[in-house]
Amino acid sequence: MLDTDVAVAAEAATDACLHVHADHPPGIQLAPNCLSIAPGLRSLSRDPLIEIWSLPGTGRAARAGTVYLLEHEDALFAAWHRPDDALEANTRDAYRDLFLAIQARGFTYPIRIWNYFSRIHAEECGLERYQSFCIGRARALEELGVAEDRMPAATAIGTGAPGLFVYLIAAREPGAAVENPRQVSAYHYPEQYSPESPAFARATRIETADGPQLLLSGTASITGHESRHAGDCPAQAREILANLDALHAAAGADIPPPAWLRVYLRRPEDRPDVASVLAEHYPRLPPLQWVQGDVCRRELLVEIEGVYARTP
């Protein structure tokens, strides 16, 4: 059973867990039963929430070269952190190292991946750095023989802290990729966005002992393959919620409502407007984690990810 939550403070790890912190010095810490990651995010809340993924029982902590691992019989948490210059080459290394490490332990299927790096819109070798990231990821997947349409839900966000962080949750069985009928699949984007298309599913459905869960990719104000409502953050938030509703419907009627959501804002001052949009949309507002982050396209001001799961 994979449990997920956001909380104000994390208790001592009695179960195998992955903790993701905002407002901590960037880095990775590996303890006997916990993999703790601070990927350079800046919290926009007075009491920053910690993202917690847990599995009942004991995990086995290990290092495999550049990869930090916490292995449980049901799932594997894995993380990689190095400088983000040069981004293309380091992204290629990150994906190669992570995928080889999880495959060596029998966890062939990543079900959720996160990517964070600095200066997402700066130039590197004549390309925007987000494009360099996409190229590095695509090159690694090609070397590993992983088709783009086999990738799980993912997030790629620009941070204010240097370094490339890539971390994931892997399983022995694949999740079910879910695509959004309102959007072109990211791996089919036209070349105008990047010489290599992004490689991720819009969401991943997994089955747990507590029922199905839907792991949402970072979702922005895009329909088809085009950005919508440039410069209008509340309108972008409404478009995102329409995309999330479409994903929820596509994933199946048995999927619960959101257990928690993370909201990335390019401009912290947009938080009140986005909060109003979310409160209007959800009869029962889920826990929200607010962080500052740069979305992959300059005109996009907000992105939302999260988990739909049964809550106590």
Short mmCIF file of C-alpha atoms in Angstrom, two decimals:
data_model
loop_
_atom_site.label_atom_id
_atom_site.label_comp_id
_atom_site.label_asym_id
_atom_site.label_seq_id
_atom_site.Cartn_x
_atom_site.Cartn_y
_atom_site.Cartn_z
CA MET A 1 0.00 0.00 0.00
CA LEU A 2 1.48 3.35 -1.06
CA ASP A 3 0.20 6.15 1.16
CA THR A 4 0.56 9.84 0.30
CA ASP A 5 -0.04 13.00 2.29
CA VAL A 6 1.15 16.52 2.96
CA ALA A 7 1.67 17.56 6.56
CA VAL A 8 3.02 20.50 8.51
CA ALA A 9 5.63 18.35 10.22
CA ALA A 10 6.95 14.87 9.62
CA GLU A 11 7.02 12.38 12.48
CA ALA A 12 9.90 10.02 13.01
CA ALA A 13 9.92 7.43 10.25
CA THR A 14 8.34 4.23 11.53
CA ASP A 15 7.40 3.20 7.98
CA ALA A 16 9.53 3.37 4.84
CA CYS A 17 9.01 6.87 3.51
CA LEU A 18 9.96 9.57 1.04
CA HIS A 19 9.88 13.14 2.41
CA VAL A 20 10.05 16.17 0.11
CA HIS A 21 10.75 19.53 1.77
CA ALA A 22 10.49 23.12 0.59
CA ASP A 23 12.60 25.86 2.18
CA HIS A 24 15.36 23.47 3.24
CA PRO A 25 18.92 23.78 1.93
CA PRO A 26 18.99 21.78 -1.32
CA GLY A 27 20.20 18.23 -0.93
CA ILE A 28 19.38 14.58 -0.26
CA GLN A 29 19.61 12.71 3.03
CA LEU A 30 19.31 8.95 3.33
CA ALA A 31 18.43 7.41 6.68
CA PRO A 32 17.70 3.73 7.47
CA ASN A 33 13.96 4.13 6.82
CA CYS A 34 13.62 7.48 5.08
CA LEU A 35 14.77 9.21 1.90
CA SER A 36 14.55 12.98 2.41
CA ILE A 37 14.82 15.42 -0.50
CA ALA A 38 14.97 19.22 -0.60
CA PRO A 39 15.00 20.09 -4.31
CA GLY A 40 15.40 23.86 -3.98
CA LEU A 41 11.73 24.85 -3.80
CA ARG A 42 10.60 27.98 -1.99
CA SER A 43 7.47 27.62 0.11
CA LEU A 44 4.83 30.37 -0.07
CA SER A 45 3.17 29.29 3.18
CA ARG A 46 3.85 30.38 6.74
CA ASP A 47 3.86 26.73 7.81
CA PRO A 48 5.44 24.82 4.92
CA LEU A 49 3.90 21.42 4.26
CA ILE A 50 6.04 18.33 3.79
CA GLU A 51 5.13 15.88 1.03
CA ILE A 52 5.16 12.36 2.45
CA TRP A 53 4.98 9.02 0.64
CA SER A 54 5.03 5.97 2.89
CA LEU A 55 4.90 2.21 2.82
CA PRO A 56 4.18 0.05 5.90
CA GLY A 57 7.20 -1.60 7.43
CA THR A 58 10.92 -1.33 6.98
CA GLY A 59 12.83 -0.09 3.96
CA ARG A 60 16.41 -0.84 2.96
CA ALA A 61 18.55 2.23 2.38
CA ALA A 62 21.44 1.99 -0.09
CA ARG A 63 23.64 3.91 -2.50
CA ALA A 64 24.27 2.76 -6.06
CA GLY A 65 26.91 5.12 -7.38
CA THR A 66 25.16 8.47 -7.84
CA VAL A 67 21.72 7.11 -6.87
CA TYR A 68 20.13 7.17 -3.42
CA LEU A 69 17.73 4.27 -2.85
CA LEU A 70 15.13 3.26 -0.29
CA GLU A 71 13.80 -0.17 -1.19
CA HIS A 72 10.60 -1.74 0.12
CA GLU A 73 9.08 -5.02 -1.00
CA ASP A 74 6.26 -3.10 -2.76
CA ALA A 75 8.00 -0.02 -4.18
CA LEU A 76 11.32 1.76 -4.52
CA PHE A 77 12.15 5.42 -3.89
CA ALA A 78 15.19 6.66 -5.83
CA ALA A 79 16.88 10.06 -6.15
CA TRP A 80 19.76 11.70 -8.04
CA HIS A 81 21.35 15.12 -7.43
CA ARG A 82 24.25 16.76 -9.22
CA PRO A 83 25.06 20.17 -10.77
CA ASP A 84 22.74 21.24 -13.55
CA ASP A 85 25.47 22.51 -15.91
CA ALA A 86 25.70 21.20 -18.56
CA LEU A 87 22.02 20.34 -18.29
CA GLU A 88 21.63 18.08 -21.31
CA ALA A 89 24.54 15.83 -20.36
CA ASN A 90 23.62 15.71 -16.68
CA THR A 91 19.97 14.93 -17.41
CA ARG A 92 21.12 12.07 -19.61
CA ASP A 93 23.30 10.78 -16.78
CA ALA A 94 20.50 11.15 -14.22
CA TYR A 95 17.99 9.12 -16.21
CA ARG A 96 20.51 6.47 -17.17
CA ASP A 97 21.75 6.06 -13.61
CA LEU A 98 18.25 6.01 -12.08
CA PHE A 99 16.73 3.60 -14.57
CA LEU A 100 19.65 1.16 -14.38
CA ALA A 101 19.54 1.25 -10.57
CA ILE A 102 15.82 0.51 -10.30
CA GLN A 103 15.96 -2.18 -12.99
CA ALA A 104 18.82 -3.92 -11.18
CA ARG A 105 16.55 -4.27 -8.15
CA GLY A 106 13.56 -5.61 -10.06
CA PHE A 107 11.51 -2.40 -9.98
CA THR A 108 11.23 -2.03 -13.71
CA TYR A 109 8.44 0.52 -13.83
CA PRO A 110 8.70 4.13 -12.65
CA ILE A 111 5.21 5.32 -11.73
CA ARG A 112 6.03 8.96 -10.90
CA ILE A 113 9.05 11.19 -11.66
CA TRP A 114 9.97 14.73 -10.55
CA ASN A 115 12.60 16.99 -12.17
CA TYR A 116 13.85 20.29 -10.73
CA PHE A 117 16.65 22.52 -12.00
CA SER A 118 17.63 26.17 -12.08
CA ARG A 119 17.34 28.86 -14.79
CA ILE A 120 14.78 26.90 -16.80
CA HIS A 121 14.43 29.64 -19.44
CA ALA A 122 18.11 30.61 -19.71
CA GLU A 123 20.12 29.73 -22.81
CA GLU A 124 22.43 26.74 -23.06
CA CYS A 125 24.23 25.93 -26.31
CA GLY A 126 21.77 28.01 -28.32
CA LEU A 127 18.69 26.40 -26.76
CA GLU A 128 16.46 27.18 -23.82
CA ARG A 129 17.54 25.06 -20.88
CA TYR A 130 14.16 23.32 -20.71
CA GLN A 131 14.81 22.16 -24.28
CA SER A 132 18.26 20.91 -23.25
CA PHE A 133 16.63 18.98 -20.44
CA CYS A 134 14.13 17.38 -22.87
CA ILE A 135 16.96 16.39 -25.20
CA GLY A 136 19.00 14.84 -22.40
CA ARG A 137 16.01 12.86 -21.16
CA ALA A 138 15.14 11.66 -24.68
CA ARG A 139 18.73 10.56 -25.37
CA ALA A 140 18.81 8.51 -22.16
CA LEU A 141 15.46 6.87 -22.87
CA GLU A 142 16.63 5.99 -26.38
CA GLU A 143 19.82 4.40 -25.02
CA LEU A 144 17.80 2.44 -22.45
CA GLY A 145 15.20 1.31 -24.99
CA VAL A 146 12.33 3.00 -23.13
CA ALA A 147 9.56 4.28 -25.39
CA GLU A 148 8.29 7.78 -24.62
CA ASP A 149 4.71 6.51 -24.33
CA ARG A 150 5.80 4.15 -21.53
CA MET A 151 6.78 7.03 -19.27
CA PRO A 152 4.72 7.81 -16.17
CA ALA A 153 3.37 11.05 -14.77
CA ALA A 154 6.10 13.66 -14.26
CA THR A 155 6.88 17.23 -13.29
CA ALA A 156 9.65 19.57 -14.54
CA ILE A 157 9.91 22.90 -12.75
CA GLY A 158 12.53 25.64 -12.60
CA THR A 159 13.84 26.55 -9.16
CA GLY A 160 15.91 29.36 -7.73
CA ALA A 161 18.56 27.00 -6.37
CA PRO A 162 21.40 25.54 -8.46
CA GLY A 163 21.49 21.82 -9.15
CA LEU A 164 19.54 19.13 -10.97
CA PHE A 165 17.28 16.94 -8.84
CA VAL A 166 15.56 13.92 -10.36
CA TYR A 167 13.68 11.51 -8.12
CA LEU A 168 11.06 8.85 -8.65
CA ILE A 169 8.86 6.11 -7.28
CA ALA A 170 9.20 2.74 -9.01
CA ALA A 171 7.14 -0.46 -8.81
CA ARG A 172 7.39 -4.07 -9.96
CA GLU A 173 4.24 -3.70 -12.06
CA PRO A 174 3.38 -0.80 -14.36
CA GLY A 175 0.80 1.80 -13.59
CA ALA A 176 -1.74 2.72 -16.26
CA ALA A 177 -0.89 5.86 -18.21
CA VAL A 178 -3.81 8.28 -18.50
CA GLU A 179 -3.96 10.92 -21.24
CA ASN A 180 -6.15 14.02 -21.37
CA PRO A 181 -8.63 14.23 -24.27
CA ARG A 182 -8.31 18.03 -24.11
CA GLN A 183 -4.55 17.90 -24.77
CA VAL A 184 -2.13 16.45 -27.28
CA SER A 185 0.06 13.86 -25.58
CA ALA A 186 3.28 15.61 -24.54
CA TYR A 187 5.45 13.15 -26.48
CA HIS A 188 3.55 14.17 -29.65
CA TYR A 189 4.15 17.91 -29.27
CA PRO A 190 5.32 19.62 -32.47
CA GLU A 191 9.00 20.53 -32.77
CA GLN A 192 8.34 24.24 -32.14
CA TYR A 193 8.50 23.54 -28.40
CA SER A 194 11.68 21.48 -28.37
CA PRO A 195 13.83 19.45 -30.77
CA GLU A 196 12.86 16.48 -28.56
CA SER A 197 9.33 16.29 -27.17
CA PRO A 198 8.71 16.01 -23.42
CA ALA A 199 8.39 12.39 -22.27
CA PHE A 200 5.66 11.86 -19.69
CA ALA A 201 2.05 10.75 -19.27
CA ARG A 202 -0.54 13.27 -18.10
CA ALA A 203 -1.28 11.01 -15.12
CA THR A 204 -0.62 7.51 -13.82
CA ARG A 205 -3.30 5.32 -12.29
CA ILE A 206 -2.11 2.80 -9.71
CA GLU A 207 -3.96 0.17 -7.70
CA THR A 208 -3.37 -0.02 -3.94
CA ALA A 209 -4.85 -1.96 -1.03
CA ASP A 210 -6.87 1.16 -0.19
CA GLY A 211 -8.22 1.50 -3.73
CA PRO A 212 -7.10 3.24 -6.91
CA GLN A 213 -4.97 6.37 -6.92
CA LEU A 214 -4.34 8.89 -9.68
CA LEU A 215 -0.89 10.51 -9.72
CA LEU A 216 -1.16 13.80 -11.61
CA SER A 217 1.64 15.24 -13.69
CA GLY A 218 2.38 18.92 -13.40
CA THR A 219 -0.60 20.36 -15.31
CA ALA A 220 -0.66 23.78 -16.94
CA SER A 221 -3.02 25.95 -18.96
CA ILE A 222 -2.59 24.08 -22.23
CA THR A 223 -5.24 22.72 -24.57
CA GLY A 224 -4.25 20.83 -27.66
CA HIS A 225 -0.57 21.75 -27.51
CA GLU A 226 -1.03 25.52 -27.14
CA SER A 227 -0.76 27.73 -24.06
CA ARG A 228 -3.96 29.53 -23.08
CA HIS A 229 -4.68 32.83 -21.29
CA ALA A 230 -1.19 34.34 -21.44
CA GLY A 231 -0.69 36.75 -18.56
CA ASP A 232 -4.01 35.92 -16.87
CA CYS A 233 -3.24 33.72 -13.87
CA PRO A 234 -6.85 33.16 -12.65
CA ALA A 235 -7.93 32.15 -16.16
CA GLN A 236 -4.95 29.80 -16.40
CA ALA A 237 -5.96 28.23 -13.08
CA ARG A 238 -9.49 27.62 -14.38
CA GLU A 239 -8.08 26.00 -17.54
CA ILE A 240 -5.90 23.76 -15.39
CA LEU A 241 -8.89 22.65 -13.35
CA ALA A 242 -10.76 21.79 -16.55
CA ASN A 243 -7.76 19.65 -17.51
CA LEU A 244 -7.71 17.96 -14.11
CA ASP A 245 -11.43 17.22 -14.33
CA ALA A 246 -10.90 15.69 -17.77
CA LEU A 247 -8.08 13.51 -16.43
CA HIS A 248 -10.24 12.43 -13.51
CA ALA A 249 -13.01 11.37 -15.90
CA ALA A 250 -10.57 9.58 -18.22
CA ALA A 251 -9.02 7.64 -15.31
CA GLY A 252 -12.31 6.05 -14.24
CA ALA A 253 -15.39 6.69 -12.14
CA ASP A 254 -13.85 4.85 -9.17
CA ILE A 255 -11.05 7.39 -8.74
CA PRO A 256 -11.52 9.37 -5.48
CA PRO A 257 -11.30 13.17 -5.30
CA PRO A 258 -7.94 14.89 -4.74
CA ALA A 259 -6.14 14.01 -1.51
CA TRP A 260 -3.75 16.96 -1.91
CA LEU A 261 -2.50 19.37 -4.56
CA ARG A 262 0.72 21.31 -5.02
CA VAL A 263 0.46 24.70 -6.72
CA TYR A 264 3.56 26.14 -8.42
CA LEU A 265 3.38 29.91 -8.94
CA ARG A 266 5.79 31.92 -11.03
CA ARG A 267 4.64 35.08 -9.21
CA PRO A 268 3.90 34.71 -5.48
CA GLU A 269 1.48 37.65 -5.62
CA ASP A 270 -0.92 35.53 -7.70
CA ARG A 271 -1.67 33.23 -4.77
CA PRO A 272 -4.89 34.98 -3.54
CA ASP A 273 -6.45 34.89 -7.02
CA VAL A 274 -5.57 31.24 -7.59
CA ALA A 275 -6.77 30.33 -4.10
CA SER A 276 -10.15 31.89 -4.89
CA VAL A 277 -10.43 29.88 -8.12
CA LEU A 278 -9.63 26.64 -6.28
CA ALA A 279 -12.11 27.40 -3.50
CA GLU A 280 -14.84 28.03 -6.08
CA HIS A 281 -14.09 24.76 -7.86
CA TYR A 282 -13.85 22.29 -5.00
CA PRO A 283 -16.82 21.88 -2.63
CA ARG A 284 -14.33 20.42 -0.17
CA LEU A 285 -10.93 21.99 -0.70
CA PRO A 286 -8.08 19.46 -0.46
CA PRO A 287 -4.85 20.29 1.39
CA LEU A 288 -2.77 22.66 -0.73
CA GLN A 289 0.98 23.11 -0.84
CA TRP A 290 2.04 26.49 -2.31
CA VAL A 291 5.54 26.90 -3.74
CA GLN A 292 7.30 29.26 -6.10
CA GLY A 293 8.50 27.69 -9.34
CA ASP A 294 8.97 28.48 -13.01
CA VAL A 295 6.71 26.61 -15.42
CA CYS A 296 8.31 25.22 -18.58
CA ARG A 297 6.84 27.92 -20.88
CA ARG A 298 7.50 31.59 -20.19
CA GLU A 299 3.86 32.62 -20.68
CA LEU A 300 2.54 30.10 -18.16
CA LEU A 301 2.19 31.42 -14.62
CA VAL A 302 0.82 28.47 -12.66
CA GLU A 303 1.04 24.68 -12.65
CA ILE A 304 -0.73 22.15 -10.43
CA GLU A 305 0.12 18.54 -9.56
CA GLY A 306 -1.12 16.19 -6.88
CA VAL A 307 -2.72 12.89 -6.00
CA TYR A 308 -6.31 11.68 -6.16
CA ALA A 309 -6.69 9.07 -3.42
CA ARG A 310 -8.99 7.92 -0.68
CA THR A 311 -8.37 9.78 2.59
CA PRO A 312 -9.27 8.74 6.15
#
